PDB file of C-alpha atoms in Angstrom:
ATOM      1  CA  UNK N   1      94.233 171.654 161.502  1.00 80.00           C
ATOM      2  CA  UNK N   2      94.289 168.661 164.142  1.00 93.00           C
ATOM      3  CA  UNK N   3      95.244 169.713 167.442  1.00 97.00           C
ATOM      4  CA  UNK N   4      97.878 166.945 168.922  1.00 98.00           C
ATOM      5  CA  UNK N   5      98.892 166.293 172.578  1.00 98.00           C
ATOM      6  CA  UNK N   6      99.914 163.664 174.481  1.00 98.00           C
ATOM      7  CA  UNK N   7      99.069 162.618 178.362  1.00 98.00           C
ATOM      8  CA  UNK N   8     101.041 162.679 181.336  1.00 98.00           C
ATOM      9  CA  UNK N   9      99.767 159.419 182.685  1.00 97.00           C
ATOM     10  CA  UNK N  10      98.932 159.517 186.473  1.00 96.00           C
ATOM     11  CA  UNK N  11     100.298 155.852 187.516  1.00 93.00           C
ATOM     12  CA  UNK N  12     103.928 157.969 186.784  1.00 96.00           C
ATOM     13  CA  UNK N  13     105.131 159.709 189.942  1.00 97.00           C
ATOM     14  CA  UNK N  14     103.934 162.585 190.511  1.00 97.00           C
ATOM     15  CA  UNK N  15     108.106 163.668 190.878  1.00 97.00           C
ATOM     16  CA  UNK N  16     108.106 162.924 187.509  1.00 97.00           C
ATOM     17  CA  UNK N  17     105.879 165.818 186.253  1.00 98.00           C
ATOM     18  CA  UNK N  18     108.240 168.709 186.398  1.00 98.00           C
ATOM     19  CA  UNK N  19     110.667 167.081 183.893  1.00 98.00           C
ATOM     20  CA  UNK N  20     107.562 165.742 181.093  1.00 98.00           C
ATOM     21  CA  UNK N  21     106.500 169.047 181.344  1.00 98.00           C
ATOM     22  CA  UNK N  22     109.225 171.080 180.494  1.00 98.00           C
ATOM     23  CA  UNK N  23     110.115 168.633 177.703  1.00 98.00           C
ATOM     24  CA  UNK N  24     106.716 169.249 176.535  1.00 98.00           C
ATOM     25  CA  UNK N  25     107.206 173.050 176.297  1.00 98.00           C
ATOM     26  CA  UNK N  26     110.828 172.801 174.952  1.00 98.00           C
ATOM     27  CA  UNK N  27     109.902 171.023 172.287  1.00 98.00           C
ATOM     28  CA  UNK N  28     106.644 172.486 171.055  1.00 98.00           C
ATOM     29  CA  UNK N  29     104.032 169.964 171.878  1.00 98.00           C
ATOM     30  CA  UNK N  30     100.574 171.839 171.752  1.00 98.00           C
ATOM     31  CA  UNK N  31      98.754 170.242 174.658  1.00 98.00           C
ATOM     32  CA  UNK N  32      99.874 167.966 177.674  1.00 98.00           C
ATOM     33  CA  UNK N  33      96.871 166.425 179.426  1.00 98.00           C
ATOM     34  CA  UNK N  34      96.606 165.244 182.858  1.00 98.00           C
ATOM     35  CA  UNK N  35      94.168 162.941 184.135  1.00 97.00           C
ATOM     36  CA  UNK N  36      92.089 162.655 187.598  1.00 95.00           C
ATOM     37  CA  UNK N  37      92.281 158.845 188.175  1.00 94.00           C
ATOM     38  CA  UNK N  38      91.419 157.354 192.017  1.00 94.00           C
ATOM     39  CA  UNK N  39      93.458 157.317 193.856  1.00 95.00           C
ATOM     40  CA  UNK N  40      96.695 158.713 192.423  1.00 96.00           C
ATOM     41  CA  UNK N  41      96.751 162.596 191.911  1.00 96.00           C
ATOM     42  CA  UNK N  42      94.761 165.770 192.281  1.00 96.00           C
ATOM     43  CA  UNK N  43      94.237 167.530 188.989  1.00 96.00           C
ATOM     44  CA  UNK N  44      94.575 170.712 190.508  1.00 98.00           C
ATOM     45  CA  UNK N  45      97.396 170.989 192.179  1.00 98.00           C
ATOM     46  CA  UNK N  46      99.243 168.902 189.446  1.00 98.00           C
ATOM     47  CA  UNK N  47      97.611 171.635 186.392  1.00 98.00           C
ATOM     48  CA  UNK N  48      98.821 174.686 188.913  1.00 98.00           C
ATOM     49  CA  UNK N  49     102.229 173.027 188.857  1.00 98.00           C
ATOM     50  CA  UNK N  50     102.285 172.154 185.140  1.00 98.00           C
ATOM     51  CA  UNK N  51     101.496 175.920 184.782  1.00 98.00           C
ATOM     52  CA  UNK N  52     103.542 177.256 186.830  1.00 98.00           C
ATOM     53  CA  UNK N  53     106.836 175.392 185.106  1.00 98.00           C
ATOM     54  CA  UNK N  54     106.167 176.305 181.463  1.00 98.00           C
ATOM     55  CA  UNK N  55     105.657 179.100 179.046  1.00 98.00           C
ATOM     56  CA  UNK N  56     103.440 178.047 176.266  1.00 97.00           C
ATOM     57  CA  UNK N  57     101.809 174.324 176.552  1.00 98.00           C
ATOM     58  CA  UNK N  58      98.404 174.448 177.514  1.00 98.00           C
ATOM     59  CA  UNK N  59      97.360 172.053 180.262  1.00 98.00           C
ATOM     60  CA  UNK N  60      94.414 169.831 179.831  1.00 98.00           C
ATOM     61  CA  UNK N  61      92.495 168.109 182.742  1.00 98.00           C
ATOM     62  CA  UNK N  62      90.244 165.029 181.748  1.00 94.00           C
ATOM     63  CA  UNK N  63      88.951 164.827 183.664  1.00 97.00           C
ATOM     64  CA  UNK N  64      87.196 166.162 187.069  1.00 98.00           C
ATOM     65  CA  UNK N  65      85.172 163.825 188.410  1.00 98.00           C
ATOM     66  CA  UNK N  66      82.069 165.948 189.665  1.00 98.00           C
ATOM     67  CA  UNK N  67      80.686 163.498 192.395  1.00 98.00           C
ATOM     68  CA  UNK N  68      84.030 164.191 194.255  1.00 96.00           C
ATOM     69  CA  UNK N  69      83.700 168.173 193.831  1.00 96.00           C
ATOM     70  CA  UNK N  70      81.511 170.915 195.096  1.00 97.00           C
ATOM     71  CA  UNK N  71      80.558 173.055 192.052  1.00 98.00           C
ATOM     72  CA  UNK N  72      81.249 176.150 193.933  1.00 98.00           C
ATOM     73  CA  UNK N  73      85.090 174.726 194.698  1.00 98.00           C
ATOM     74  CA  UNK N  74      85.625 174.152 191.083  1.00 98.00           C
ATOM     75  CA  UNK N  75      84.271 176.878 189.870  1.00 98.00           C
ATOM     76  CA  UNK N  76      86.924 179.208 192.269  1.00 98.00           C
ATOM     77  CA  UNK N  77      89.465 176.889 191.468  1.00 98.00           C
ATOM     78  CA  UNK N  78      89.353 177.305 187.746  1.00 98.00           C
ATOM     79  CA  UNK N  79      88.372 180.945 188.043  1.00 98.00           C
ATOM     80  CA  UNK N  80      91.789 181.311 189.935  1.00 98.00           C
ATOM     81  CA  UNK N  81      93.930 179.480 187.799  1.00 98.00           C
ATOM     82  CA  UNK N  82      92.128 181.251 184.763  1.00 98.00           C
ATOM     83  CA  UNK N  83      93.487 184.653 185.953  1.00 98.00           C
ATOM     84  CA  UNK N  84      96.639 183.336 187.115  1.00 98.00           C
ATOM     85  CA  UNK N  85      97.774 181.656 183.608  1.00 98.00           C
ATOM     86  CA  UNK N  86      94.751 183.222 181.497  1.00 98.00           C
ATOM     87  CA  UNK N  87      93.779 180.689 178.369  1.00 97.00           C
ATOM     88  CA  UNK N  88      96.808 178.305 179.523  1.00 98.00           C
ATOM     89  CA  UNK N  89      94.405 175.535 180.823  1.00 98.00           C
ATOM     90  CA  UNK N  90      92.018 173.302 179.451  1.00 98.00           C
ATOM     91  CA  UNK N  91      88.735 172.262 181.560  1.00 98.00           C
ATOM     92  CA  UNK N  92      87.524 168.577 181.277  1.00 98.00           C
ATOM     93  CA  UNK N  93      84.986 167.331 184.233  1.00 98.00           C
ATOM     94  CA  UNK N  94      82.980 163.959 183.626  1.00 98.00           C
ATOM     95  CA  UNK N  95      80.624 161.427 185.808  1.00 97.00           C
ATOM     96  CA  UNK N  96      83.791 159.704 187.047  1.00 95.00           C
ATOM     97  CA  UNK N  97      84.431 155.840 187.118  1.00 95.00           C
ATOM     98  CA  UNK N  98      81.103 154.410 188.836  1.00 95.00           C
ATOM     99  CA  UNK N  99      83.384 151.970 191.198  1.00 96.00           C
ATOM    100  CA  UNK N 100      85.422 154.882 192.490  1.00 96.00           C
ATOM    101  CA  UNK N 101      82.805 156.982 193.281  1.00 96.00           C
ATOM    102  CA  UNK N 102      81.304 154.567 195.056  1.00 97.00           C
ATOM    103  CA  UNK N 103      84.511 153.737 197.192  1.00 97.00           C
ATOM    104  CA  UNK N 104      84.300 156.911 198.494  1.00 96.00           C
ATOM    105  CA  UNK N 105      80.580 157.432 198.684  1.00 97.00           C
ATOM    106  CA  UNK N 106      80.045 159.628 196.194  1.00 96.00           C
ATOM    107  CA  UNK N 107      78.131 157.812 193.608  1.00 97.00           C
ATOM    108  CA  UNK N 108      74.471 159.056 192.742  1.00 97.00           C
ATOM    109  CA  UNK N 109      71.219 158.004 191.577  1.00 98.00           C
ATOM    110  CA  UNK N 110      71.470 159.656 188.619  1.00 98.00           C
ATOM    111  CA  UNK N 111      75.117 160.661 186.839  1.00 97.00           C
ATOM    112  CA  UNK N 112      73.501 162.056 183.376  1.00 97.00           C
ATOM    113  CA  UNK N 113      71.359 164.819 185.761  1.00 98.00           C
ATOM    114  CA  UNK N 114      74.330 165.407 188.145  1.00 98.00           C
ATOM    115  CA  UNK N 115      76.293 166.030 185.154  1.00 98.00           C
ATOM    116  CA  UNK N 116      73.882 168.465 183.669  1.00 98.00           C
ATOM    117  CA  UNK N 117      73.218 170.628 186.817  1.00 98.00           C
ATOM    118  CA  UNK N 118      77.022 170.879 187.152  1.00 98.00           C
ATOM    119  CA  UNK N 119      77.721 171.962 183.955  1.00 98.00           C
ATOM    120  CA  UNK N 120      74.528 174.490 183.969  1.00 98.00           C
ATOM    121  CA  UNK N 121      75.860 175.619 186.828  1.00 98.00           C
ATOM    122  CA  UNK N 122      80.232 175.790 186.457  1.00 98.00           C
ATOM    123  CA  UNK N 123      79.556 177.393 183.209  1.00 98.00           C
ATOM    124  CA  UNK N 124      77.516 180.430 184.643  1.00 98.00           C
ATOM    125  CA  UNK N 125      79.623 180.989 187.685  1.00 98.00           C
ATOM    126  CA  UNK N 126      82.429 180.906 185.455  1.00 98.00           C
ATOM    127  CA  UNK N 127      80.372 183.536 183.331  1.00 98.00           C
ATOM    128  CA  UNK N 128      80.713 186.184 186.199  1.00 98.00           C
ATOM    129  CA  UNK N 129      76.658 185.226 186.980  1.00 98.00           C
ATOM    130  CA  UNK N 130      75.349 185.118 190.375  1.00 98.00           C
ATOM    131  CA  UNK N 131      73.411 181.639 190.740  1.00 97.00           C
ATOM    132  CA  UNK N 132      70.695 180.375 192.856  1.00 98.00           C
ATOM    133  CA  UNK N 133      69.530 176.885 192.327  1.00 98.00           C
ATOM    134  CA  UNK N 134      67.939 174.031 193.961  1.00 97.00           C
ATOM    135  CA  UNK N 135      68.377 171.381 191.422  1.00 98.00           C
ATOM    136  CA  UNK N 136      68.496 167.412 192.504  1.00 98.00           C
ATOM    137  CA  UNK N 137      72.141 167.522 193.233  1.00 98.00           C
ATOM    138  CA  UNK N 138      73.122 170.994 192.885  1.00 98.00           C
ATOM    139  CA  UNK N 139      72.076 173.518 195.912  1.00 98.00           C
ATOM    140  CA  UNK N 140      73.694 177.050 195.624  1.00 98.00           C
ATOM    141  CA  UNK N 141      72.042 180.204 197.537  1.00 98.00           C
ATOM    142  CA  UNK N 142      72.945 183.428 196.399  1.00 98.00           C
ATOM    143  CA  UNK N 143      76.626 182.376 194.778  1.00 98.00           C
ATOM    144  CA  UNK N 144      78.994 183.870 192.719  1.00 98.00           C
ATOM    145  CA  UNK N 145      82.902 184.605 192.305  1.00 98.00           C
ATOM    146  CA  UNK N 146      84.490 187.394 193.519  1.00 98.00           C
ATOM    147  CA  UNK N 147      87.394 186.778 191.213  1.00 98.00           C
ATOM    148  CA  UNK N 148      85.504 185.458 187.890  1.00 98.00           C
ATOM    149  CA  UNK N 149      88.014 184.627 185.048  1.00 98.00           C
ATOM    150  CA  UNK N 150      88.350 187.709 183.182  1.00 97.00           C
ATOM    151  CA  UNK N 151      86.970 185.652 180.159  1.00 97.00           C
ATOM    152  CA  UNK N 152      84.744 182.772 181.025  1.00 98.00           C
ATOM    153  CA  UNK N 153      86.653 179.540 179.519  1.00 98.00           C
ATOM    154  CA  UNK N 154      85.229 176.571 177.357  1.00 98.00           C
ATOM    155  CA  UNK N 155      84.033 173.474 179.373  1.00 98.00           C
ATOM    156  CA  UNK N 156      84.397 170.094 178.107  1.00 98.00           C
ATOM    157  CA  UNK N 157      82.848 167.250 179.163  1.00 98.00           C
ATOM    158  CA  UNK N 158      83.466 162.916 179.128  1.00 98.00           C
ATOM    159  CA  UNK N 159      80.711 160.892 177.122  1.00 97.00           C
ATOM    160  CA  UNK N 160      80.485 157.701 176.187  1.00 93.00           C
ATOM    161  CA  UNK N 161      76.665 156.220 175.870  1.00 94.00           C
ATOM    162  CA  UNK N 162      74.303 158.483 173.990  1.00 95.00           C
ATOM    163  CA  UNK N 163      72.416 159.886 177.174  1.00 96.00           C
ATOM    164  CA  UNK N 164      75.562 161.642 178.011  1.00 97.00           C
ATOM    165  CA  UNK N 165      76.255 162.049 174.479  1.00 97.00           C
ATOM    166  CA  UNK N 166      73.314 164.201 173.997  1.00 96.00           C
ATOM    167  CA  UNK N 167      73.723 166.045 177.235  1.00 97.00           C
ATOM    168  CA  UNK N 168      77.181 167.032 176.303  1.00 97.00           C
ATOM    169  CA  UNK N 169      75.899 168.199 173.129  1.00 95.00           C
ATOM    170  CA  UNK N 170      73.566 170.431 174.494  1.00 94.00           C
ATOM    171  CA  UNK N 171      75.134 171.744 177.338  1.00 96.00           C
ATOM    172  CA  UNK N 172      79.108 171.320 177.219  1.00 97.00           C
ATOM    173  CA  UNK N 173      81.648 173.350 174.728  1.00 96.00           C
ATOM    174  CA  UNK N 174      82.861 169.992 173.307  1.00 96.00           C
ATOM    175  CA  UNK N 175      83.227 166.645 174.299  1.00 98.00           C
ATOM    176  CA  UNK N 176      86.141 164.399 175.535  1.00 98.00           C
ATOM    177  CA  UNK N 177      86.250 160.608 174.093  1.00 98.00           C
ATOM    178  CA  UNK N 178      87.958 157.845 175.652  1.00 95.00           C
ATOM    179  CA  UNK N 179      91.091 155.959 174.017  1.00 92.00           C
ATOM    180  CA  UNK N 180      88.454 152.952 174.022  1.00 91.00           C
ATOM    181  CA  UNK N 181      86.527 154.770 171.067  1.00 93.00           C
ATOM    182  CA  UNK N 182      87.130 153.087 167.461  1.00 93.00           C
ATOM    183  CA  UNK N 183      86.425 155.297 164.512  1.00 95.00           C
ATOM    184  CA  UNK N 184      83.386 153.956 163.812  1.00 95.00           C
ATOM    185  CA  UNK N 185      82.187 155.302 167.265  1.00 95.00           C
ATOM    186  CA  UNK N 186      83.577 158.668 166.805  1.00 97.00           C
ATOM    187  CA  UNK N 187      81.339 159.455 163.682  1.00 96.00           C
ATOM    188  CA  UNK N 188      78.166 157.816 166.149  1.00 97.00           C
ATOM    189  CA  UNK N 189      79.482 160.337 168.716  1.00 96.00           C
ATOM    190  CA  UNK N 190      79.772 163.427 166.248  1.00 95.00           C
ATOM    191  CA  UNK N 191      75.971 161.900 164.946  1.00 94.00           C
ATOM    192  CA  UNK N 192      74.515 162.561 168.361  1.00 95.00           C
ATOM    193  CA  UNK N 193      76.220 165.566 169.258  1.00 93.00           C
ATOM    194  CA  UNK N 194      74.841 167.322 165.779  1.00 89.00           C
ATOM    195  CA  UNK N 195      71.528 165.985 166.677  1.00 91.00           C
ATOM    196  CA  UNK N 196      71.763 167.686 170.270  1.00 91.00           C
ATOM    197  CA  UNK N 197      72.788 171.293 168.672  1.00 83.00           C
ATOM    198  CA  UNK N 198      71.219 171.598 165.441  1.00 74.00           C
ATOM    199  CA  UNK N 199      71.330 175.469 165.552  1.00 66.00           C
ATOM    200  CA  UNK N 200      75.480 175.357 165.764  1.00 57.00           C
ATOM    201  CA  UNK N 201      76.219 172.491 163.609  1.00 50.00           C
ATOM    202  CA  UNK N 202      76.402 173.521 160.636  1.00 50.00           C
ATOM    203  CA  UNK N 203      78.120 176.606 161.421  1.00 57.00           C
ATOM    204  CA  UNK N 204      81.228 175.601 163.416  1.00 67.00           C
ATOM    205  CA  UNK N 205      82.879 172.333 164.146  1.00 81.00           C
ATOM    206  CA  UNK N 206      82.339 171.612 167.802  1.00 92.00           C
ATOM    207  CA  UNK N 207      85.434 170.397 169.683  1.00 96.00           C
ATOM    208  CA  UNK N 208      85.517 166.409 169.982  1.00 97.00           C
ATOM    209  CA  UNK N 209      88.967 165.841 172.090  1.00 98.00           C
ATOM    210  CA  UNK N 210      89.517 161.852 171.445  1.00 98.00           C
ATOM    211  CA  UNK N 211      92.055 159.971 173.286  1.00 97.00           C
ATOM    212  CA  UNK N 212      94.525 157.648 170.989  1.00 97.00           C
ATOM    213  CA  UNK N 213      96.356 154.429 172.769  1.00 96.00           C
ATOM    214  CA  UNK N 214      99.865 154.536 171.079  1.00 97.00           C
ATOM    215  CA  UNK N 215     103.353 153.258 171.748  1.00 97.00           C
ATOM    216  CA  UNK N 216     106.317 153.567 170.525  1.00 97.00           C
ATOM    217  CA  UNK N 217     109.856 152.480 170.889  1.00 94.00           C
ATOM    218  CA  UNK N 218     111.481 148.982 171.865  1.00 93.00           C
ATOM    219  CA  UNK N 219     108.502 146.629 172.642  1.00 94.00           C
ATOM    220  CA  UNK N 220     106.194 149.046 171.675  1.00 95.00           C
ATOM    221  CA  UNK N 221     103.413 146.209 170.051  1.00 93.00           C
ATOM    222  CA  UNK N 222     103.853 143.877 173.110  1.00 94.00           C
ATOM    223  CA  UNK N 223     103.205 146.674 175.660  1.00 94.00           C
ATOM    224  CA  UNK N 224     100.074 147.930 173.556  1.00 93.00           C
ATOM    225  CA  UNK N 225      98.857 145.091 173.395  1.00 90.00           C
ATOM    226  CA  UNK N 226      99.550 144.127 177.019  1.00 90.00           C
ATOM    227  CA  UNK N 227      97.608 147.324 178.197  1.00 86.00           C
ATOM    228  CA  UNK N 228      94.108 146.856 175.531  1.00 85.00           C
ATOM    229  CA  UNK N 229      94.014 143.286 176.710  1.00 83.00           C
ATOM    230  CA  UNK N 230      93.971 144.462 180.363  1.00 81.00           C
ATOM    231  CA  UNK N 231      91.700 147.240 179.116  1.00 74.00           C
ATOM    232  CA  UNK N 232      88.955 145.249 177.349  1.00 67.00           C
ATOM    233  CA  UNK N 233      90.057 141.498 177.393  1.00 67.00           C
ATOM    234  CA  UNK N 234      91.253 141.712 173.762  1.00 62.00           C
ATOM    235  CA  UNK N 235      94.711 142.344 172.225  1.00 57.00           C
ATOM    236  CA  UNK N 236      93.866 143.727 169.028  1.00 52.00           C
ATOM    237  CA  UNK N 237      90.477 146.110 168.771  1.00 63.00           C
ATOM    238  CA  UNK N 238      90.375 148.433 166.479  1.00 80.00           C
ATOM    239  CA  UNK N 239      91.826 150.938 169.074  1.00 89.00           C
ATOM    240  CA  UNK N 240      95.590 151.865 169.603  1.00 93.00           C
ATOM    241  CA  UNK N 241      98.433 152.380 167.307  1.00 96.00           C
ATOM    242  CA  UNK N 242     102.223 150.924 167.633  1.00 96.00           C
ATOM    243  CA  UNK N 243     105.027 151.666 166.025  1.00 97.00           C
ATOM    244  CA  UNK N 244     107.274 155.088 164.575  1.00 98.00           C
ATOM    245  CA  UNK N 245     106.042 158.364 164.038  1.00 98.00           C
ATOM    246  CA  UNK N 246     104.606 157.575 160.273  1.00 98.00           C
ATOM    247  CA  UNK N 247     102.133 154.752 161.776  1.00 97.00           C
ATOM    248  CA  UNK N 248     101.052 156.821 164.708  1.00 98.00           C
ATOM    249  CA  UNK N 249     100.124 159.784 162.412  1.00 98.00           C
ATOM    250  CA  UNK N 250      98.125 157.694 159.888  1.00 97.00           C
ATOM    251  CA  UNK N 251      96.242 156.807 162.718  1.00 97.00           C
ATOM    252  CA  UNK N 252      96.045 159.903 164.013  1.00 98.00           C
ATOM    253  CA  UNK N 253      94.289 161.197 160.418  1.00 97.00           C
ATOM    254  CA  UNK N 254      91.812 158.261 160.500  1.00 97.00           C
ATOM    255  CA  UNK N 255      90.415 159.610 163.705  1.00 97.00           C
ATOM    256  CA  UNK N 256      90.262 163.122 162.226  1.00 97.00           C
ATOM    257  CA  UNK N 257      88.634 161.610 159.530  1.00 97.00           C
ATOM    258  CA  UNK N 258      86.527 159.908 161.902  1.00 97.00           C
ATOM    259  CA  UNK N 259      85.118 163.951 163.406  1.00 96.00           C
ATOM    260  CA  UNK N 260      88.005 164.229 165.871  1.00 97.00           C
ATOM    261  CA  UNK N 261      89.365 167.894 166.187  1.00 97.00           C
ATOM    262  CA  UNK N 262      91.740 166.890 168.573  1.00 98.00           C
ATOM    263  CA  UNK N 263      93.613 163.724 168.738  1.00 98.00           C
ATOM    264  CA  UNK N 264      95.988 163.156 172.738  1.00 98.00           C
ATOM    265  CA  UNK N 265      98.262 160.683 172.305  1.00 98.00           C
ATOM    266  CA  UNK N 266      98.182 158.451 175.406  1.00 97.00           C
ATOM    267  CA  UNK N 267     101.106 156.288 176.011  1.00 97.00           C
ATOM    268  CA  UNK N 268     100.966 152.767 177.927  1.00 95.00           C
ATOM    269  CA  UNK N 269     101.336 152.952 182.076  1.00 93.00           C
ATOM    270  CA  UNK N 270     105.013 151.134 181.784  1.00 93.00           C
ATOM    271  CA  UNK N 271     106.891 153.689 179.099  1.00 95.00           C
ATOM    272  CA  UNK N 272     109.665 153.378 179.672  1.00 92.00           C
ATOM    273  CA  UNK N 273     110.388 157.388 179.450  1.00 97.00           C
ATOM    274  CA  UNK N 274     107.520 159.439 179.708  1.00 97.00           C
ATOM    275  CA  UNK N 275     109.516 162.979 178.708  1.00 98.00           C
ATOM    276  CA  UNK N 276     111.335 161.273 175.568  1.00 98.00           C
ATOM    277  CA  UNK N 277     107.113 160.409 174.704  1.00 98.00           C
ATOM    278  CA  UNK N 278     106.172 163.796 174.508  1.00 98.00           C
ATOM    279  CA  UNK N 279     109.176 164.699 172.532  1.00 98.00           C
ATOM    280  CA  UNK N 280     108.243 162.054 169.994  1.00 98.00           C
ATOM    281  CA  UNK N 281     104.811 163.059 169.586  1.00 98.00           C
ATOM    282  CA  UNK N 282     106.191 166.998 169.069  1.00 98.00           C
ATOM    283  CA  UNK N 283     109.016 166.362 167.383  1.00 98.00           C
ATOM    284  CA  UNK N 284     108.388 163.550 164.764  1.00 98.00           C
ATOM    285  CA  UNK N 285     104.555 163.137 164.806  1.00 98.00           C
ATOM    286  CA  UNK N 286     103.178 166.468 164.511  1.00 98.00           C
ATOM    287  CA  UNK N 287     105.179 167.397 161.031  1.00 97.00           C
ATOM    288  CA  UNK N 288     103.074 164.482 159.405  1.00 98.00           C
ATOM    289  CA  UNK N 289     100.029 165.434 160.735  1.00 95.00           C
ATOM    290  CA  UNK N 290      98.074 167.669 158.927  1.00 87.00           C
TER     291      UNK N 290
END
């Protein structure tokens, strides 16, 4: 079955969380994902909030941006949410936009061997492990949680090109797409990701979270096509849905027919009612999709 969620888009007020998320959890949606965009808010304390104000929704981030994070600090962040609201949350950590980690100085040499040394790294601390390493970015003497989560949680990771692609394959428990990704460049995606894990592949699908542009509602084509032309300088690519609940979930099954597991519905930055979006995407879009 496709999973379906929607995103709590961080140019909304962060006042504005409390009331998305409880519509979420009244009315069944399955996932609500928040995002870690510079320079609006921290995915931690808005995920310990999101948490904290509902019963059943789980709470994806997508994503961390490593360069900004210590390894260690994540790791004892996650770990503590992990016992607090145990399986709840959903981990997401990427390379981060290039420009914003170079605003605030944290942009390296090399994101694709960050990335890996990170995830090596999260992943075993996460595991309960006690970790030494002297990597190119990663330095850790002689570390490991007091508080481990009782059972070590999946990590996800952002790709896009197929350096990261791979990477994310072979090291990450399933990968996060951008809403920028067509369906032709899912199945590429899925392509490199069975290439990178040959030995699992065949035996179980491996999560491939994909973001879908959609809009809905009075206006919904203009402001769609409004936000992909400020996105990638044209109005109509072969990303993004408008229109009711029966056009949004025919998308929806082209990207799971595409190698999506997942499918987050992201709404445009001016909606004109983030809560009533979630609603939509539980209420009327999830009973047509498969």
């Amino acid at each position: 079955m496709t999973t379906l969620g929607a995103v709590f888009r961080p140019d909304n007020p962060p006042e504005r969380l409390r009331d998305v998320v409880r519509a979420a959890d009244d009315s069944g949606l399955e996932e609500l994902w928040l995002w870690e965009d510079c320079f609006q808010e921290g995915a931690i304390a808005t995920v310990a909030a999101a948490l904290a104000w509902s019963e059943r929704v789980r709470i994806g981030v997508g994503v961390l941006p490593v360069p900004l994070r210590s390894v260690a600090l994540t790791a004892m962040e996650i770990a503590t949410l992990e016992r607090l609201f145990p399986g709840r949350a959903i981990w997401g950590i990427g390379h981060g936009v290039q420009d914003w980690m170079g605003q605030v100085g944290a942009r390296v040499a090399s994101p694709v061997t960050l990335l890996r040394e990170y995830l090596d790294a999260l992943r075993g601390l996460l595991a309960g492990e006690r970790i030494t390493v002297k990597g190119r970015y990663i330095h850790l003497d002689d570390v490991a949680l007091d508080w481990p989560p009782v059972t070590a949680p999946p990590i996800f990771a952002a790709a896009t090109g197929p350096r990261t692609l791979h990477l994310v394959g072979e090291a990450a428990d399933g990968v996060i797409l951008t809403s920028s990704t067509p369906a032709d460049r899912i199945r590429a995606a899925v392509d490199v990701i069975r290439t990178a894990r040959p030995e699992t592949a065949a035996r179980q699908p491996y999560p491939v979270i994909v973001y879908l542009a959609a809009a809905t509602g009075p206006g919904a084509a203009e402001r769609l096509a409004a936000r992909l032309r400020a996105d990638t300088g044209d109005p109509i690519p072969d990303v993004g849905v408008a229109g009711d609940a029966h056009a949004i979930a025919d998308c929806v099954a082209r990207w799971t027919e595409a190698g999506a597991t997942s499918v987050i519905l992201e709404p445009t930055a001016d909606d004109p009612d983030p809560a009533a979006f979630v609603r939509f995407v539980a209420e009327q879009v999830r009973p047509l999709v498969p």
